[in-house]
mmCIF file with all atom_site columns, C-alpha atoms in Angstrom:
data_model
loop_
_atom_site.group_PDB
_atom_site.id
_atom_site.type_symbol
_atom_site.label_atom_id
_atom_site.label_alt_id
_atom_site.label_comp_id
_atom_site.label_asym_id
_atom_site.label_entity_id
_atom_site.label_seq_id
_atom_site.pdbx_PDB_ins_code
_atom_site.Cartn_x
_atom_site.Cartn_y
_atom_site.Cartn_z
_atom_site.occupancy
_atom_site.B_iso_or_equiv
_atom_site.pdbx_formal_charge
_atom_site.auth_seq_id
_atom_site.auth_comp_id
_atom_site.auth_asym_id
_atom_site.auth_atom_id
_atom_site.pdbx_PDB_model_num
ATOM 1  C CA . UNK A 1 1  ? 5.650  -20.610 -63.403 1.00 70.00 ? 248 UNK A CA 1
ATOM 2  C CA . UNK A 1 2  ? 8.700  -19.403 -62.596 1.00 93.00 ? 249 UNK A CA 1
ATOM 3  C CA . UNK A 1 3  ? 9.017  -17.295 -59.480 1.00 95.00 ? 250 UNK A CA 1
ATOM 4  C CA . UNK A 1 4  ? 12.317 -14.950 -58.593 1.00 96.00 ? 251 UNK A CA 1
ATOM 5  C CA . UNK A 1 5  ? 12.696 -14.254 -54.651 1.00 97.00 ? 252 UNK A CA 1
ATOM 6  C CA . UNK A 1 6  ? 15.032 -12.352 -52.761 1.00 95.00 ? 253 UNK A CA 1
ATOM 7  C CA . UNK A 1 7  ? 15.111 -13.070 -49.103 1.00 95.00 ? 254 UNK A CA 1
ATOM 8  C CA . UNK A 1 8  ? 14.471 -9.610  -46.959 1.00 95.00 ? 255 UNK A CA 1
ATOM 9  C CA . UNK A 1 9  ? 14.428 -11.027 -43.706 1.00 93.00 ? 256 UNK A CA 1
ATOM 10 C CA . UNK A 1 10 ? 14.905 -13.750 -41.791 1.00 93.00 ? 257 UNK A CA 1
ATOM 11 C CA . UNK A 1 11 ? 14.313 -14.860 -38.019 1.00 91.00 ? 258 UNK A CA 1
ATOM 12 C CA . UNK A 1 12 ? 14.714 -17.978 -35.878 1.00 89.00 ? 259 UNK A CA 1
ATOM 13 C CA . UNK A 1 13 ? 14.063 -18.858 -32.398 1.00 89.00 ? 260 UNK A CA 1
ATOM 14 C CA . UNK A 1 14 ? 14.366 -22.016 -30.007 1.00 80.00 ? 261 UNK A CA 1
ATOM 15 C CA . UNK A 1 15 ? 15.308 -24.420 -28.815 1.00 76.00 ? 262 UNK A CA 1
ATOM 16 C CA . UNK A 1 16 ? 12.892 -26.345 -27.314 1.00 72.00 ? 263 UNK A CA 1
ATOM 17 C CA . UNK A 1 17 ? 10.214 -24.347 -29.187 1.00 71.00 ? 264 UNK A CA 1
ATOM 18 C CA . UNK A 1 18 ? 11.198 -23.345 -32.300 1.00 87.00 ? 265 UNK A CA 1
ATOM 19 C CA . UNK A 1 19 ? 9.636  -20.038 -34.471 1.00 90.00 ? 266 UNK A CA 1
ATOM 20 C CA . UNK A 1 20 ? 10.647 -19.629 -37.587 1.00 91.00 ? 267 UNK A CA 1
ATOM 21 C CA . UNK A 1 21 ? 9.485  -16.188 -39.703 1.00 91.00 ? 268 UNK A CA 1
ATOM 22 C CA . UNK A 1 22 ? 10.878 -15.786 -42.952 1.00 94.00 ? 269 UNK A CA 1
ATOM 23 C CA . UNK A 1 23 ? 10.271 -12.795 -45.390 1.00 94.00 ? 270 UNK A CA 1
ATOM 24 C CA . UNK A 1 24 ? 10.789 -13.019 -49.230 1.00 96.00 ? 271 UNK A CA 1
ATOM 25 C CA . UNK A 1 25 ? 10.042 -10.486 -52.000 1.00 96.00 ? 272 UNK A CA 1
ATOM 26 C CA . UNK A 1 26 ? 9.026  -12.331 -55.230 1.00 97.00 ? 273 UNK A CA 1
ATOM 27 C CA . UNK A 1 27 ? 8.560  -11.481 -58.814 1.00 96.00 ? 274 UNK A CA 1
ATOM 28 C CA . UNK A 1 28 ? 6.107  -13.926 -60.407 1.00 96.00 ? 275 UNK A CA 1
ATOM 29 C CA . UNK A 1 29 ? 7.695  -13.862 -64.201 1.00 95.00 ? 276 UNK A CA 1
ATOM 30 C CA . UNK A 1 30 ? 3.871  -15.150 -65.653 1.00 95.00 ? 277 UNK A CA 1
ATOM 31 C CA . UNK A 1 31 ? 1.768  -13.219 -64.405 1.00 95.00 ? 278 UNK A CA 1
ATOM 32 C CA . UNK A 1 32 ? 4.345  -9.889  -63.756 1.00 95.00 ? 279 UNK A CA 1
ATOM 33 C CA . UNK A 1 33 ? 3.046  -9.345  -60.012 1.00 95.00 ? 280 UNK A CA 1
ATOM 34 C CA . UNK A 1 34 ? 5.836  -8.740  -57.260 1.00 95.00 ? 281 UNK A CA 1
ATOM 35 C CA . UNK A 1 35 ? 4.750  -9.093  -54.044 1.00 97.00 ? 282 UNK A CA 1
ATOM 36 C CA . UNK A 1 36 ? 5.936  -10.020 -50.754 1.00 96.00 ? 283 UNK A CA 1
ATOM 37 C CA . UNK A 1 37 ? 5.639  -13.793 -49.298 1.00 97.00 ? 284 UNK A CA 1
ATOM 38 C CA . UNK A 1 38 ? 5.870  -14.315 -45.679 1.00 94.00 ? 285 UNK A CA 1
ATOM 39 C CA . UNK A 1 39 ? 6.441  -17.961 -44.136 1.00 94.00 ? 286 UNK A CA 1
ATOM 40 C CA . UNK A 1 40 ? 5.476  -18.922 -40.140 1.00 93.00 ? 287 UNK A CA 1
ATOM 41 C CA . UNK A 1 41 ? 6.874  -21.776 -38.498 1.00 93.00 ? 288 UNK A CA 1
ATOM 42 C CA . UNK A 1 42 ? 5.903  -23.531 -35.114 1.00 90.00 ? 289 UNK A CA 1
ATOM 43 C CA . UNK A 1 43 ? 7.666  -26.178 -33.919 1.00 87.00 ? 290 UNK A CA 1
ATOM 44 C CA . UNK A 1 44 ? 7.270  -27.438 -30.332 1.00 82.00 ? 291 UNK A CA 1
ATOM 45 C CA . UNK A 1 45 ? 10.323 -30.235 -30.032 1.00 76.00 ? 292 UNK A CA 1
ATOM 46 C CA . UNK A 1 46 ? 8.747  -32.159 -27.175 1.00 77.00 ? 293 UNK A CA 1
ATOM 47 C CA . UNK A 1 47 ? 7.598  -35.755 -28.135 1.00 81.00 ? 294 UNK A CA 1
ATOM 48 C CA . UNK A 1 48 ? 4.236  -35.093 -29.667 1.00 80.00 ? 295 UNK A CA 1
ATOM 49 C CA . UNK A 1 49 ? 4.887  -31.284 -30.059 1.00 80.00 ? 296 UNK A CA 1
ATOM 50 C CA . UNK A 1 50 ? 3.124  -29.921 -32.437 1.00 84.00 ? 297 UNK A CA 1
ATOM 51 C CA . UNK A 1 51 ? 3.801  -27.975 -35.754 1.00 87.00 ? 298 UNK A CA 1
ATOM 52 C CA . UNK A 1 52 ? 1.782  -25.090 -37.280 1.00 92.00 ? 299 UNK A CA 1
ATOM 53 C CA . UNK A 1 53 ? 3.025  -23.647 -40.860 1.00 92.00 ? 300 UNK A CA 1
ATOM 54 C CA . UNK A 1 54 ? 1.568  -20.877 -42.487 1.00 95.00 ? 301 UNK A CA 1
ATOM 55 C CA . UNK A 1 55 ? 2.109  -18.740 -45.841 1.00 96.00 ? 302 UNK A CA 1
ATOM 56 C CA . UNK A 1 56 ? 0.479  -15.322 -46.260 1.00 95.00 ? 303 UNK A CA 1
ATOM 57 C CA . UNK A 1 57 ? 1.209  -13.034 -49.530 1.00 96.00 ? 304 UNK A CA 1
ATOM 58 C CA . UNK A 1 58 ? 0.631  -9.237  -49.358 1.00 95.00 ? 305 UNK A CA 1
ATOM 59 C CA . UNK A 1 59 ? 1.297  -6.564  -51.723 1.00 95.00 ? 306 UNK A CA 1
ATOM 60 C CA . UNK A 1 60 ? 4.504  -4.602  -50.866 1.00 94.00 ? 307 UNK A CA 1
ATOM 61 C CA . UNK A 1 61 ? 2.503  -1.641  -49.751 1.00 92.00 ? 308 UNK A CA 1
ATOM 62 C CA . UNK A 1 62 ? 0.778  -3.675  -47.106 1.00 92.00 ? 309 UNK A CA 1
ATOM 63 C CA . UNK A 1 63 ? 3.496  -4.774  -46.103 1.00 92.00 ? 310 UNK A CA 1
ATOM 64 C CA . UNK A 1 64 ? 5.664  -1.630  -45.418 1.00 90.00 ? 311 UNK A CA 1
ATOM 65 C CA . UNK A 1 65 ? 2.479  -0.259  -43.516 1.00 90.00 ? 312 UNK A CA 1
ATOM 66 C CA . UNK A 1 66 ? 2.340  -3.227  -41.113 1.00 84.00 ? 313 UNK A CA 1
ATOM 67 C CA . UNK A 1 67 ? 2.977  -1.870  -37.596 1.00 73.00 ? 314 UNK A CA 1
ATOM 68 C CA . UNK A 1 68 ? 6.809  -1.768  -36.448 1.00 74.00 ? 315 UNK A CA 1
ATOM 69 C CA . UNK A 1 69 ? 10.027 -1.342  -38.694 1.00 81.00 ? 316 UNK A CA 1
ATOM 70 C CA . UNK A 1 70 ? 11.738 -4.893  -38.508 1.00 85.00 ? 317 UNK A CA 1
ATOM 71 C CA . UNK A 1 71 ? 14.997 -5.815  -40.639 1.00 89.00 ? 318 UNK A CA 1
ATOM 72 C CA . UNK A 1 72 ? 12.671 -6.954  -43.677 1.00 91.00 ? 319 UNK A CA 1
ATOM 73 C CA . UNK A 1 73 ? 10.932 -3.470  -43.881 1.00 92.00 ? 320 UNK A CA 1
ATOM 74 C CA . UNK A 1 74 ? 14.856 -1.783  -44.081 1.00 92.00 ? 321 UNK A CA 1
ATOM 75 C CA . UNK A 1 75 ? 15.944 -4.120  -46.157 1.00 93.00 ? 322 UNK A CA 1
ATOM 76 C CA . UNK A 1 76 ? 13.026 -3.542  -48.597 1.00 93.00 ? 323 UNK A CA 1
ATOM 77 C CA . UNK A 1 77 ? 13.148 0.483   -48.103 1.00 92.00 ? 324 UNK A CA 1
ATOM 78 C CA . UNK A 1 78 ? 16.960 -0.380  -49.584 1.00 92.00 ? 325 UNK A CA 1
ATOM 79 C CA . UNK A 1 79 ? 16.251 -2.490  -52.446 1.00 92.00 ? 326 UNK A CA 1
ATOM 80 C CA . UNK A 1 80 ? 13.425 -0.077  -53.459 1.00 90.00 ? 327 UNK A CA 1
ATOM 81 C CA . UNK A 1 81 ? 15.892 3.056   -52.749 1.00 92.00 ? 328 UNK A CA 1
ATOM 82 C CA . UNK A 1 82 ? 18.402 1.153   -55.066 1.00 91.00 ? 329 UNK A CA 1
ATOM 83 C CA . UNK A 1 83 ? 15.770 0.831   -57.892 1.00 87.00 ? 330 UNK A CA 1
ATOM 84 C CA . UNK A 1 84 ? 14.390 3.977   -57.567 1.00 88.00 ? 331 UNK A CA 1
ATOM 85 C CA . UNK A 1 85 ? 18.379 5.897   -57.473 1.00 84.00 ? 332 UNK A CA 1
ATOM 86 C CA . UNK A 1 86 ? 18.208 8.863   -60.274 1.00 69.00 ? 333 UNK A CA 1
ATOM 87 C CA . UNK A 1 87 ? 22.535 9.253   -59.838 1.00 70.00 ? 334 UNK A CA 1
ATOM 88 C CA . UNK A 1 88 ? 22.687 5.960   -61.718 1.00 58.00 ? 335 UNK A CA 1
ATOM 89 C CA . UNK A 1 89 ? 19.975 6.396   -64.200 1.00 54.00 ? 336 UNK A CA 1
ATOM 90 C CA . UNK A 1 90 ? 21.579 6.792   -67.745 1.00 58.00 ? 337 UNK A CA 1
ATOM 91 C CA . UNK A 1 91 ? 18.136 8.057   -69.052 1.00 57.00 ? 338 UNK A CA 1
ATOM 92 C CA . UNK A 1 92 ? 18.742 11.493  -67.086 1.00 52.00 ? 339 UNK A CA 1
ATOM 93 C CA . UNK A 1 93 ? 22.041 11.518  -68.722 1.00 51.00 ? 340 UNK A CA 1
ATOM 94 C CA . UNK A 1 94 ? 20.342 12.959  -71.664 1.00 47.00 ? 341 UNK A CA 1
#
């Protein structure tokens, strides 16, 4: 399975507790679904800290309706703005 991503967003904070969140658009080439991955990191540095991880995928719409605007939703809105841009399109050329 081979899986093309493109990073939309990403966001780090610490030091002595650490939160990662990390958003990635990805095109799943077998089974032709693009959808958006998101990756949560917990990391408490103190001896015995603890570490949560979690992975959640959503479908782009769900993710452009969660509450807020954050970098990943902009950078998204651009990509799909970019796809979507008729000035480029050499079918309208016709």
């Amino acid at each position: 399975m081979a899986l093309l991503k493109r990073e939309l967003h990403r966001q780090v904070q610490g030091p002595e507790t650490t939160h990662a969140d990390r958003c990635t658009l990805v095109f799943d080439t077998d089974s032709k679904r693009l959808y958006v991955e998101r990756e949560v990191a917990h990391l408490e540095a103190s001896p015995g800290g603890t570490i949560e991880f979690q992975t959640v995928t959503m479908d782009i719409a769900d993710y452009l309706t969660q509450g807020g605007q954050t970098a990943g939703h902009r950078e998204l809105w651009r990509l799909l703005r970019t796809l979507f841009d008729e000035r480029g399109d050499p079918a309208s050329e016709d």
